[in-house]
Coordinates of C-alpha atoms and ligand atoms in Angstrom, one line a residue:
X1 CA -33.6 -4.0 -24.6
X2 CA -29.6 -3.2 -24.7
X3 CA -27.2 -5.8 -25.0
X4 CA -25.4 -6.5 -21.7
X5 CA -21.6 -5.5 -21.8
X6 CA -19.5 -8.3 -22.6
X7 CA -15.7 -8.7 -21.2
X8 CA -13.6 -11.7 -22.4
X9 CA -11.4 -13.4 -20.4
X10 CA -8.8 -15.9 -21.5
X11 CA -8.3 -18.1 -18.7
X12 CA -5.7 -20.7 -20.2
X13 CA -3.7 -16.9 -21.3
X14 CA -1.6 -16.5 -17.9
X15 CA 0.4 -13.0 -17.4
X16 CA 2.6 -11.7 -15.1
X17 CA 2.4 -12.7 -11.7
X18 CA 0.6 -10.2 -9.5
X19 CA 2.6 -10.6 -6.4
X20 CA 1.1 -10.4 -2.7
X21 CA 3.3 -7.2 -2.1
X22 CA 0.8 -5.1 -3.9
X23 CA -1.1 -5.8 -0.9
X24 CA 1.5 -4.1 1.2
X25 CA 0.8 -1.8 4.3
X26 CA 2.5 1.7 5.6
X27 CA 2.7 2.8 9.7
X28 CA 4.5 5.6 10.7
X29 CA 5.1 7.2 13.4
X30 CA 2.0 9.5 13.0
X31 CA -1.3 10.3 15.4
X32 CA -2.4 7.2 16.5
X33 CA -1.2 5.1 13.5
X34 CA 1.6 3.2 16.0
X35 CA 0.7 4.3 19.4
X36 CA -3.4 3.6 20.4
X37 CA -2.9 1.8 16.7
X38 CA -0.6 -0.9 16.5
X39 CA 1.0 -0.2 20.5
X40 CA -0.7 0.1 23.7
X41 CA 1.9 -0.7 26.1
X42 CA 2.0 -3.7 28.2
X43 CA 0.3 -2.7 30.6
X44 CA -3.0 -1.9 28.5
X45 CA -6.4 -2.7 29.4
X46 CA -7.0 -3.9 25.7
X47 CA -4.8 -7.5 24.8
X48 CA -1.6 -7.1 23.7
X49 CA 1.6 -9.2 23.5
X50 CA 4.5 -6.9 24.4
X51 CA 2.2 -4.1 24.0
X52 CA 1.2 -4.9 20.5
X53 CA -2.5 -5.2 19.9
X54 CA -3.5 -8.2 19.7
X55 CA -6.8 -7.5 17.3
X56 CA -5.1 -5.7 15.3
X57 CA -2.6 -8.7 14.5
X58 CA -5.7 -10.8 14.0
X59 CA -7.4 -8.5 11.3
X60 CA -4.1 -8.3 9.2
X61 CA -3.6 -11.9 9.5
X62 CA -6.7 -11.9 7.8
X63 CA -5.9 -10.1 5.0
X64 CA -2.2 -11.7 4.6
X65 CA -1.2 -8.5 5.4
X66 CA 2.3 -9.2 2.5
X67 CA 4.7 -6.5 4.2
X68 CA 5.0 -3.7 6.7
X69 CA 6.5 -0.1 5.4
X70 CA 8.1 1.4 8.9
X71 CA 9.1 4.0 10.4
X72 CA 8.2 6.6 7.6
X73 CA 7.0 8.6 5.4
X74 CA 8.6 11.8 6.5
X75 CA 9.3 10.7 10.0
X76 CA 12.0 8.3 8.2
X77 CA 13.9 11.0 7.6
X78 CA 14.5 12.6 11.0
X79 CA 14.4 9.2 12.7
X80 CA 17.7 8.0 14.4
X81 CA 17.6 4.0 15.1
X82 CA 19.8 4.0 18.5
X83 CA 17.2 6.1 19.9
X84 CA 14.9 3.3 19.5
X85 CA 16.9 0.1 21.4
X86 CA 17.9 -0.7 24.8
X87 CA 15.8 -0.5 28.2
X88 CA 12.6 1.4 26.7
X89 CA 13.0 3.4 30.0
X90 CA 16.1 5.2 29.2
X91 CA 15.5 6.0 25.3
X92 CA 15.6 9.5 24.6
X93 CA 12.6 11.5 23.2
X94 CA 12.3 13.6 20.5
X95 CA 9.9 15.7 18.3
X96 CA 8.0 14.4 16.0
X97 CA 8.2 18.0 14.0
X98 CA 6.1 16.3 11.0
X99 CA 2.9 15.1 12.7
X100 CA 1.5 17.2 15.4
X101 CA 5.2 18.5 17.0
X102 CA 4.1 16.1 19.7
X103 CA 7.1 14.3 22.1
X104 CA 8.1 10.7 20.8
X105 CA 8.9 8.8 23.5
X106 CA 10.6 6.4 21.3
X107 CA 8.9 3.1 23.0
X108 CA 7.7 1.4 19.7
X109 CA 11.8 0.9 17.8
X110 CA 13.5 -1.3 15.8
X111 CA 12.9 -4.6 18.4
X112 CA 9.2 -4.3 18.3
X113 CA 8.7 -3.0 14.9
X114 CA 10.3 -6.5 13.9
X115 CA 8.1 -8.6 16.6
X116 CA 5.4 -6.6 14.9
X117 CA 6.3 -8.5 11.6
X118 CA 6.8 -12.0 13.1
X119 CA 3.0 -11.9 14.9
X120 CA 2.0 -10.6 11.3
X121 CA 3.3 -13.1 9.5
X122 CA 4.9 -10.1 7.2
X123 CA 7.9 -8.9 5.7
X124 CA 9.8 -6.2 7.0
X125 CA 10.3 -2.8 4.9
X126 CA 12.7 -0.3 7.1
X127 CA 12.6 3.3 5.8
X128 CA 16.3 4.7 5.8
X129 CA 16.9 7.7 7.1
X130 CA 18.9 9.4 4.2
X131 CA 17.8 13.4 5.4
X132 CA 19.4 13.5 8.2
X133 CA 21.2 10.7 9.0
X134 CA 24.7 9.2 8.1
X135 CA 25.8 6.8 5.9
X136 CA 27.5 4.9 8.6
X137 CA 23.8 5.2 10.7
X138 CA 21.9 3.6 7.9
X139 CA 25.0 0.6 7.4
X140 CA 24.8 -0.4 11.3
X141 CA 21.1 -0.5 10.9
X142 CA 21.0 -3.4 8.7
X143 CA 24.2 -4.9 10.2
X144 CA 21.9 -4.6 13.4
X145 CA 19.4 -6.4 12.1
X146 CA 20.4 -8.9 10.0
X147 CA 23.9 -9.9 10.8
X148 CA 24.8 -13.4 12.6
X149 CA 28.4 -13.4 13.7
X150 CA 30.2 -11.4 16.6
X151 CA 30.3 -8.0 14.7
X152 CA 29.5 -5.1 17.1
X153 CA 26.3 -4.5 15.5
X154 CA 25.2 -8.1 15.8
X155 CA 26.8 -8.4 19.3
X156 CA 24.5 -4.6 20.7
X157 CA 21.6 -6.5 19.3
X158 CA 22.3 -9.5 21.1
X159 CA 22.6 -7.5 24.4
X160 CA 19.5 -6.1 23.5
X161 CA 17.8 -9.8 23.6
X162 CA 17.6 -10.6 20.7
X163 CA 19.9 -13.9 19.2
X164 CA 19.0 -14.7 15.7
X165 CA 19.4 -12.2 13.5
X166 CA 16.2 -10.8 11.7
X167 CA 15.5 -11.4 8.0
X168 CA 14.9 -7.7 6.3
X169 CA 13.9 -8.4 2.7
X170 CA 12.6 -4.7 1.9
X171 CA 14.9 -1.5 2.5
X172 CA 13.8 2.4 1.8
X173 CA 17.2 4.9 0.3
X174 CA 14.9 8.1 2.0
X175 CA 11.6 9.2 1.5
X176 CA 10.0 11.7 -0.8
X177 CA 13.4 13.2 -0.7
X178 CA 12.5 16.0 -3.2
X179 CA 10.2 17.3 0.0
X180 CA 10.6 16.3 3.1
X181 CA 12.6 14.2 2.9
X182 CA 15.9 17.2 2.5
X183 CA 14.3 19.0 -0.6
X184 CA 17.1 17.9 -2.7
X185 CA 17.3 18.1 -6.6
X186 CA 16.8 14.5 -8.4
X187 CA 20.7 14.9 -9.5
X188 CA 21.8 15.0 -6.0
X189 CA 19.4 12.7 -4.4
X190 CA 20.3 9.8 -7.1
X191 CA 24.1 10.5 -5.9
X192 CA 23.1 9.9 -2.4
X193 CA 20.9 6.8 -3.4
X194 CA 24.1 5.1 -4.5
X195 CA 26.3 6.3 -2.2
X196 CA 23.9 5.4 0.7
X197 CA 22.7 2.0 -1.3
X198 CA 26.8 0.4 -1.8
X199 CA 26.7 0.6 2.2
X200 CA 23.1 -1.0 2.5
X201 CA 24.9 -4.5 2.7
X202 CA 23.6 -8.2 2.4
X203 CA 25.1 -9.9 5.4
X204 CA 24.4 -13.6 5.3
X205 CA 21.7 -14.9 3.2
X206 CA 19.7 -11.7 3.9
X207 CA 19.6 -10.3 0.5
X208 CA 18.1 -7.0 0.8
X209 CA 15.9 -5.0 -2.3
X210 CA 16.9 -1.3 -2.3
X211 CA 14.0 0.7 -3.0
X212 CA 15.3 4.4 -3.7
X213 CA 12.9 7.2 -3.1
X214 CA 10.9 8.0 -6.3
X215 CA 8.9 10.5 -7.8
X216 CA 5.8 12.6 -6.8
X217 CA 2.6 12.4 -9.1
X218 CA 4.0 12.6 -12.4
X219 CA 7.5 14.0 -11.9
X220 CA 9.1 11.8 -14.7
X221 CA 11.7 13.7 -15.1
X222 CA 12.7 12.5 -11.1
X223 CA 12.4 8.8 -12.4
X224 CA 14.6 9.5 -15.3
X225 CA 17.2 10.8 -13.5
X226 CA 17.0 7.7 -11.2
X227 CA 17.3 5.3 -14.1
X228 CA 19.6 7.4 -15.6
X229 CA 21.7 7.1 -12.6
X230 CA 21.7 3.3 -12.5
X231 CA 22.1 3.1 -16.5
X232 CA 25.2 4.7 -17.2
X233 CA 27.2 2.1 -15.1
X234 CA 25.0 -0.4 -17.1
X235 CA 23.1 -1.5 -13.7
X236 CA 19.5 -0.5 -15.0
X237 CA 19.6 -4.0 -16.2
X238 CA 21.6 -5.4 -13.2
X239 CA 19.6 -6.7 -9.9
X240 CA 23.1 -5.9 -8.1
X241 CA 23.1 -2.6 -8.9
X242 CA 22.8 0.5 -6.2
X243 CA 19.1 0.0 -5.4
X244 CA 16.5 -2.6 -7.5
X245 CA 13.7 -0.4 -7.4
X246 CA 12.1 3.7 -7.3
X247 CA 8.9 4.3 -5.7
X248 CA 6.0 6.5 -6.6
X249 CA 3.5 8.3 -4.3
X250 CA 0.2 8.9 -5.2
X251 CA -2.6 10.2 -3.6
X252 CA -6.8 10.7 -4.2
X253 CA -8.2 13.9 -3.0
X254 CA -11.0 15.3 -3.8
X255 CA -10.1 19.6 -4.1
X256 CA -7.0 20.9 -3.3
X257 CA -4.1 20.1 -0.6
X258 CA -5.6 23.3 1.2
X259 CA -9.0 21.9 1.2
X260 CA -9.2 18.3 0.3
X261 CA -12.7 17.5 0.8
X262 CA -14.3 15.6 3.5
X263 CA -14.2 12.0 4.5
X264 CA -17.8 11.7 4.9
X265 CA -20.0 14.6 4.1
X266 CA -19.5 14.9 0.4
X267 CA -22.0 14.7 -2.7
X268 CA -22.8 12.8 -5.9
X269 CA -20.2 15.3 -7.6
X270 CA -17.7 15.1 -5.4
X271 CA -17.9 10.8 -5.1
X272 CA -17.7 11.0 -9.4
X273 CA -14.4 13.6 -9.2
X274 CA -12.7 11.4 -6.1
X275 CA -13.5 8.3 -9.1
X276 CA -11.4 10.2 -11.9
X277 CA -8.8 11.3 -9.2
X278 CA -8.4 7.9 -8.2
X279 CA -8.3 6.5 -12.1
X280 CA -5.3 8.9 -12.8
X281 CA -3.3 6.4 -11.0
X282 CA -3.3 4.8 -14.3
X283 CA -1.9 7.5 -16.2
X284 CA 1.1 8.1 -13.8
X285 CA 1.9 4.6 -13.3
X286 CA 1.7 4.7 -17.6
X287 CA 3.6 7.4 -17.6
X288 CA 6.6 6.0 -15.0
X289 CA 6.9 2.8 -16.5
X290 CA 7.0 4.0 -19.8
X291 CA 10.6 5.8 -18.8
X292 CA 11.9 2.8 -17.3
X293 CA 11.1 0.5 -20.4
X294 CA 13.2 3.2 -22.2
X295 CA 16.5 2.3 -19.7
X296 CA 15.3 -0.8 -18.6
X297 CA 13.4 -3.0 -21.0
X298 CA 13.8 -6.2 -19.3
X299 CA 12.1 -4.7 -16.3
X300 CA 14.7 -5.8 -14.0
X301 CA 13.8 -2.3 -12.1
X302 CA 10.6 -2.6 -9.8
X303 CA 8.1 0.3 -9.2
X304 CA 7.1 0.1 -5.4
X305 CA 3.8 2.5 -5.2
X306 CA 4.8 2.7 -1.5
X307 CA 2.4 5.5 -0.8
X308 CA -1.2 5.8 -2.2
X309 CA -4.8 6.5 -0.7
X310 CA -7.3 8.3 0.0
X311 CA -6.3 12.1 1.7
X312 CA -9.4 13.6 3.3
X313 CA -9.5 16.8 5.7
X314 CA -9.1 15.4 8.9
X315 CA -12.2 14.5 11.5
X316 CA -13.8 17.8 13.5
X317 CA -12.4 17.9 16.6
X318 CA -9.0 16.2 15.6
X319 CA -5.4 16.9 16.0
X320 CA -4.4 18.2 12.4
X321 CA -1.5 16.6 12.4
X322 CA -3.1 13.5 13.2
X323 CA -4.6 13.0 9.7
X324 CA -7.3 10.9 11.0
X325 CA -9.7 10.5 8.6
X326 CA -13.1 7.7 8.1
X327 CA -13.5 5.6 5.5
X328 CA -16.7 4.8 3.5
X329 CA -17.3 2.5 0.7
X330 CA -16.5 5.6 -1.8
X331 CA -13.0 4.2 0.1
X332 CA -13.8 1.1 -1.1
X333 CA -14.1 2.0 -4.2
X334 CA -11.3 3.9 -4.8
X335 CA -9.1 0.7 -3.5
X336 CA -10.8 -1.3 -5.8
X337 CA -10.0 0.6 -9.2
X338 CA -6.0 1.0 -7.6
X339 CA -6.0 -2.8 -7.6
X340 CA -7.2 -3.1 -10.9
X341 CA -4.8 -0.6 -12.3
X342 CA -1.7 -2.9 -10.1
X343 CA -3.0 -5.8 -11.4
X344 CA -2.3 -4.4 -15.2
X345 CA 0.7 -3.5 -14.2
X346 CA 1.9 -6.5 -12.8
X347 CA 5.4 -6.8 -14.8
X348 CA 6.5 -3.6 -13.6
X349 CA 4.9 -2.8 -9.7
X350 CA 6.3 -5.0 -7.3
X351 CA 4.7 -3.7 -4.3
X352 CA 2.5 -1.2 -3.3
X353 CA 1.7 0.2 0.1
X354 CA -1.5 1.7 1.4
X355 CA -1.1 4.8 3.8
X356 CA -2.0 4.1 6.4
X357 CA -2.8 0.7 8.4
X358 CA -4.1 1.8 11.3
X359 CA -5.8 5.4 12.4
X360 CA -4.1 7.3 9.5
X361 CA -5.5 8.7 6.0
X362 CA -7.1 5.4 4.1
X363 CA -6.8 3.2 7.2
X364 CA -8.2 -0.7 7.1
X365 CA -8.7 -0.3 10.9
X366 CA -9.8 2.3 13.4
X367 CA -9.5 2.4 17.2
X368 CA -12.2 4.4 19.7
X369 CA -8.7 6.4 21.3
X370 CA -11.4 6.6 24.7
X371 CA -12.4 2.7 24.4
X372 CA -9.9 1.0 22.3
X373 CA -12.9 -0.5 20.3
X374 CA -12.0 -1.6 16.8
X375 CA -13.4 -1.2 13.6
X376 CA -12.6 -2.6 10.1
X377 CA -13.1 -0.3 7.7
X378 CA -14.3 -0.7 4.1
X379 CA -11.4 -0.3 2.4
X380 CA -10.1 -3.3 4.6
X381 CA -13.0 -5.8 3.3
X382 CA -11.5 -4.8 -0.2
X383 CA -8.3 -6.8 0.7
X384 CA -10.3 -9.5 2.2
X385 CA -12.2 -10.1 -0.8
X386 CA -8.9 -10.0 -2.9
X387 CA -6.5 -12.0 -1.3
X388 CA -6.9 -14.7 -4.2
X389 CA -5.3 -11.9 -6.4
X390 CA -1.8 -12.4 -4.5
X391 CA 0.5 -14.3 -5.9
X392 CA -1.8 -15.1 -9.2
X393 CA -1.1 -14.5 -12.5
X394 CA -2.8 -12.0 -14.1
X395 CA -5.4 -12.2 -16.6
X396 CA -6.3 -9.8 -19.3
X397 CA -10.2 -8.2 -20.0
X398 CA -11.0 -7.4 -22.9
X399 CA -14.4 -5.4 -23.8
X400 CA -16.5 -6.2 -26.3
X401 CA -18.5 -2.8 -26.7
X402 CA -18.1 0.5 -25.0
X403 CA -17.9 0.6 -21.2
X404 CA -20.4 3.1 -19.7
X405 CA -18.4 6.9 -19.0
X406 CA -19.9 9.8 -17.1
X407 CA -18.3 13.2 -17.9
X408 CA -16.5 13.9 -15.1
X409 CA -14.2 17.8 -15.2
X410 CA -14.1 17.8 -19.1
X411 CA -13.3 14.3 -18.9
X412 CA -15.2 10.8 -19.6
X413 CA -14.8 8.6 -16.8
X414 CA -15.3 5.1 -17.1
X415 CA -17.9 3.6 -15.1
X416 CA -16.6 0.2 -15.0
X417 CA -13.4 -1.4 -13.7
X418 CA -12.1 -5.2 -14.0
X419 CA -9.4 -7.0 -13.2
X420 CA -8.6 -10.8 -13.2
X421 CA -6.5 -13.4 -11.9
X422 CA -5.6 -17.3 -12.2
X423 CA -3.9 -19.8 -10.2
X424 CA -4.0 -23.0 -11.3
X425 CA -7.6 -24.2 -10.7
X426 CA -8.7 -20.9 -9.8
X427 CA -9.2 -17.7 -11.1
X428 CA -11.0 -14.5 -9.4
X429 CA -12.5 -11.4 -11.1
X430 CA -13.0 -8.7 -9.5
X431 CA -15.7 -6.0 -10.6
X432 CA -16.4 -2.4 -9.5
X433 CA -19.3 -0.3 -10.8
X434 CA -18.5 3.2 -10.0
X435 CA -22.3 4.1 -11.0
X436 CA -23.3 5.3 -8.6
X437 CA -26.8 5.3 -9.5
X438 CA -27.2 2.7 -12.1
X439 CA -26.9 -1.4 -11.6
X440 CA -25.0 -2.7 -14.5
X441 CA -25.4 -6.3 -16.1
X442 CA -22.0 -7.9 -17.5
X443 CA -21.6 -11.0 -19.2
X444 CA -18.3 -12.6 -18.2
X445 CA -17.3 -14.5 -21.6
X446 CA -14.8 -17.3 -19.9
X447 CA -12.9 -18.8 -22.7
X448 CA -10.5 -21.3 -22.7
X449 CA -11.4 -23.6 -19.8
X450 CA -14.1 -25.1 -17.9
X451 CA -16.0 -23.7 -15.0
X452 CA -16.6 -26.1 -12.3
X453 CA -18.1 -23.7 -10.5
X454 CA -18.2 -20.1 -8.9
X455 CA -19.4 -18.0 -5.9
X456 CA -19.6 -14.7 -5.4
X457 CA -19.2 -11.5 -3.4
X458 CA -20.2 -8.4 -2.9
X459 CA -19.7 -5.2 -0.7
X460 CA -22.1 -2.2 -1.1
X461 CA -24.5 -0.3 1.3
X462 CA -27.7 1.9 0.9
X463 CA -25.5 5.2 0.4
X464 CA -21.8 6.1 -1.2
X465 CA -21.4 7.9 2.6
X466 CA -22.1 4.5 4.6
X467 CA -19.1 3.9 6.8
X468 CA -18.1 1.5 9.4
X469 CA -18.3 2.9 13.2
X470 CA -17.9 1.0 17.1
X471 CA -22.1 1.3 17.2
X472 CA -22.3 -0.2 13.6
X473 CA -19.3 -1.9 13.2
X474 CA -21.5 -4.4 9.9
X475 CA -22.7 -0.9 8.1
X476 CA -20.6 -2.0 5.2
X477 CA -19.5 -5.7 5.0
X478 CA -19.3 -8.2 2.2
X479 CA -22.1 -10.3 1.7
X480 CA -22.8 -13.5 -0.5
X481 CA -23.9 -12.4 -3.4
X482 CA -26.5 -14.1 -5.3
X483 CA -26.7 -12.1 -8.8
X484 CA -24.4 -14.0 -10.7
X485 CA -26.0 -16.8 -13.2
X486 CA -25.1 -19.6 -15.8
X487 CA -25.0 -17.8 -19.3
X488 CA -24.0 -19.4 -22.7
X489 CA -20.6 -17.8 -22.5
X490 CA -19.9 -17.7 -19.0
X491 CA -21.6 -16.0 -16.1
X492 CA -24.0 -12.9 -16.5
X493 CA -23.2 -10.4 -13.2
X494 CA -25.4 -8.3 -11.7
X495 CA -23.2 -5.3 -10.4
X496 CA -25.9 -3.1 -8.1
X497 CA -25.3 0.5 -8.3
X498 CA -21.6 1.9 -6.2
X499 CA -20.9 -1.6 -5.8
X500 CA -17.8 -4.1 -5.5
X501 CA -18.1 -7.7 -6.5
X502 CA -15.5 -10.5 -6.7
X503 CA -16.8 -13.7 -8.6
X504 CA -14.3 -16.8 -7.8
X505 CA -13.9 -19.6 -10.3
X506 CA -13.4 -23.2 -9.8
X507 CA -11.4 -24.1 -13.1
X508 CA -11.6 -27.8 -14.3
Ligands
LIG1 O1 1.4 9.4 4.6 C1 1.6 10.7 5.1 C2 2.7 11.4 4.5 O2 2.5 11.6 3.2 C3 4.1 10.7 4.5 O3 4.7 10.8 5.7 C4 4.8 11.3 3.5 O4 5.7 10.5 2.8 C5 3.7 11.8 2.5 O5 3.9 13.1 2.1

């Protein structure tokens, strides 16, 4: 018989702490993502508070759903805040050009977005328009928002309804601004990221993080002009400097852009290639943060991965500008490995944001658009079973003996993914076998303090296709899971084939 694989954990060897905000979320104004997603209207049949579901706000709760990414994506960029105030009856429309040149009726703005965030209990990221809007647009914004005084952006807010000013923590300098977002060169765009960032003010005690829009796959060259930009005024190193942080968008699909494979119908192949496309992450978040540590070595400069997922072609019969896509536990799966991959990354990620929440790409939820029925997805029970990641210090695994690999395109993918976390009398482990055929036994080898106990979950399902639906809403839930054991060294873990498992410790 084969020796199980062994991974060794130090539990008394705390690391950086993973915060919540790699549990972050993305809605834009996209398909059904905020309208028939997040807002129904008042006057909906299904339960809302000011038109915002009211399920929907229950599910994230759930999850501690850490921040809110809003309005964009690319509809940042052509958005223009003052349509989005006042008596929702007179805003003006406009296009939304990006996603399915439908009319935007501009009822879901700046008030409800932040309403949105109090009933979720979640901080507030706002998307600046730097494509086509104005320095002086993006600098009444936030004076808008967060200012407390008579100032005439606090005082229009205040005629508005709304008294106390609003606490923004999060705020975007553009988005993918060498596409969509103005198709600018990295020189000019980091110009414009500190021209646009010195008006992005802190007014009160809102003290806002700058987060300037970052690099595509693995562009380095686009992060190193962006360091470069902050270092030669000796701010790399400086939290005060133009913006605090460059984001990074990455996302799995399974052929090309003109034919990304399908959400669904797809084989063993196609599950192991989506695996390796997801595990690249790793290699481009490598790749990022080893340019920063060359500016920045204290890591004073935060990588937000504010867009990542799965990128499927969209559902027969959809709008294809919709991007509305299912989500089965090969979902799950590729959540699980990302986590793992932020997790080991903890002293340099700061956030990370899923696209999208609701009805979009790798969605946690879906809504019937005929019946308003909801369904959690898999990818949603992912961040249920790791919410005792956020806000713990990281823990490294280290194997003892090789981890099964598959050759995948040339490649060997590895077969196993782990990550792990401690609080103080806690610690959580979180295990995916990407096998999709195979169970795997691992013995968890938990040095350096006591166990006073565990439990364990796991979420799996008969196929790799199995998805959630309104008729089968349970086809893919977590479970108990009773395959974990006492061994000498630890706990030995059964891991059933194209499975996810979390095993929580009680720590003495
Ligand atoms: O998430 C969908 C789109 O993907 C976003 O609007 C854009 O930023 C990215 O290209």
């Amino acid at each position: 018989m084969t020796e199980p694989l062994v991974a060794v954990i130090d539990l008394d060897l705390p690391g950086a702490t993973i915060s919540r905000h790699l549990y972050g979320h993305f809605a834009e104004h996209l398909g059904r993502c905020i309208y028939g997603g997040f807002f129904v209207g008042e006057d909906s049949a299904v339960a809302n508070e000011g038109g915002i579901r009211l399920d929907v706000v229950e599910a994230l709760r759930a999850i501690r759903i850490p921040n809110l990414r809003w309005p964009g994506g690319c509809f940042a960029d052509d958005y223009h805040w003052r349509d989005g105030i006042g008596p929702r009856e007179s805003r003006p429309r406009m296009v939304n050009s990006h996603w399915g040149d439908v009319v935007e009726d501009n009822s879901f703005g700046t008030h409800e977005f932040m309403q949105l965030c109090e009933m979720l209990g979640a901080d507030a990221y706002v998307s600046g328009n730097i494509g086509s809007g104005t320095v002086r647009e993006m600098s009444e914004w936030v004076e808008y928002l967060t200012r407390d005084d008579d100032s005439p952006m606090a005082a229009l807010r205040r005629q508005n309804g709304r008294e106390q000013p609003w606490r923004v923590p999060f705020w975007g300098l553009g988005n993918e601004a060498w596409g969509c977002g103005g198709n600018m060169s990295a020189e000019h765009f980091a110009n414009l990221a500190r021209q646009y960032g010195t008006y992005v003010r802190n007014h009160g005690d809102n003290t806002v993080y700058r987060i300037a829009a970052g690099a595509n796959i693995d562009d380095y060259s686009w992060t190193e002009t962006l360091m470069k930009a902050l270092s030669h005024l000796g701010c790399a190193q400086d939290p005060r400097g133009f913006y605090q942080a460059l984001s990074l968008h990455y996302y799995t699909i399974n052929g090309d852009w003109a034919d990304k494979g399908d959400a669904t119908r797809f084989g063993l192949e196609d599950y192991y290639v989506t695996m390796k496309r997801a595990q690249h992450m790793r290699e481009i978040v490598r790749g990022h943060a080893n340019v920063m540590d060359s500016y920045d070595p204290l890591h004073n400069v935060g990588l937000v991965v504010d867009e990542w997922g799965t990128w499927w072609n969209v559902e027969e019969g959809t709008n294809p500008g919709f991007l509305y896509q299912q989500n089965t536990l090969r979902d799950a799966l590729v959540a699980s490995v990302h986590f793992d991959i932020f997790h080991d990354y903890a002293d340099r990620i700061v956030m990370a944001n899923i696209a999208q929440t609701v009805n979009v790409l790798q969605a946690m939820i879906l809504t019937d658009p005929d019946t308003g029925a909801l369904v959690l997805t898999p990818t949603y029970h992912v961040f249920r079973m790791n919410v005792g990641h956020h806000d713990a210090s990281a823990l490294q695994v280290r194997f003892k003996g090789a981890v099964p690999t598959r050759a995948v395109e040339g490649e060997e993918l590895p077969l196993l993914s782990i990550s792990a976390s401690t609080t103080e009398d806690t610690a959580l482990v979180s295990l995916s076998n990407l096998d999709a055929e195979h169970a795997q036994l691992i013995v968890l080898d938990l040095r350096g303090r006591a166990l006073a106990g565990f439990a364990a979950t796991v979420l799996t399902a008969g196929t790799l296709q199995a998805h959630n639906t309104p008729d089968r809403p349970e086809a893919v839930v977590p479970v108990a899971h009773d395959g974990v054991r006492a061994h000498p060294d630890g706990l030995a873990v059964d891991l059933p084939p194209h499975s996810y498992v979390t095993v929580s410790l009680r720590l003495v």
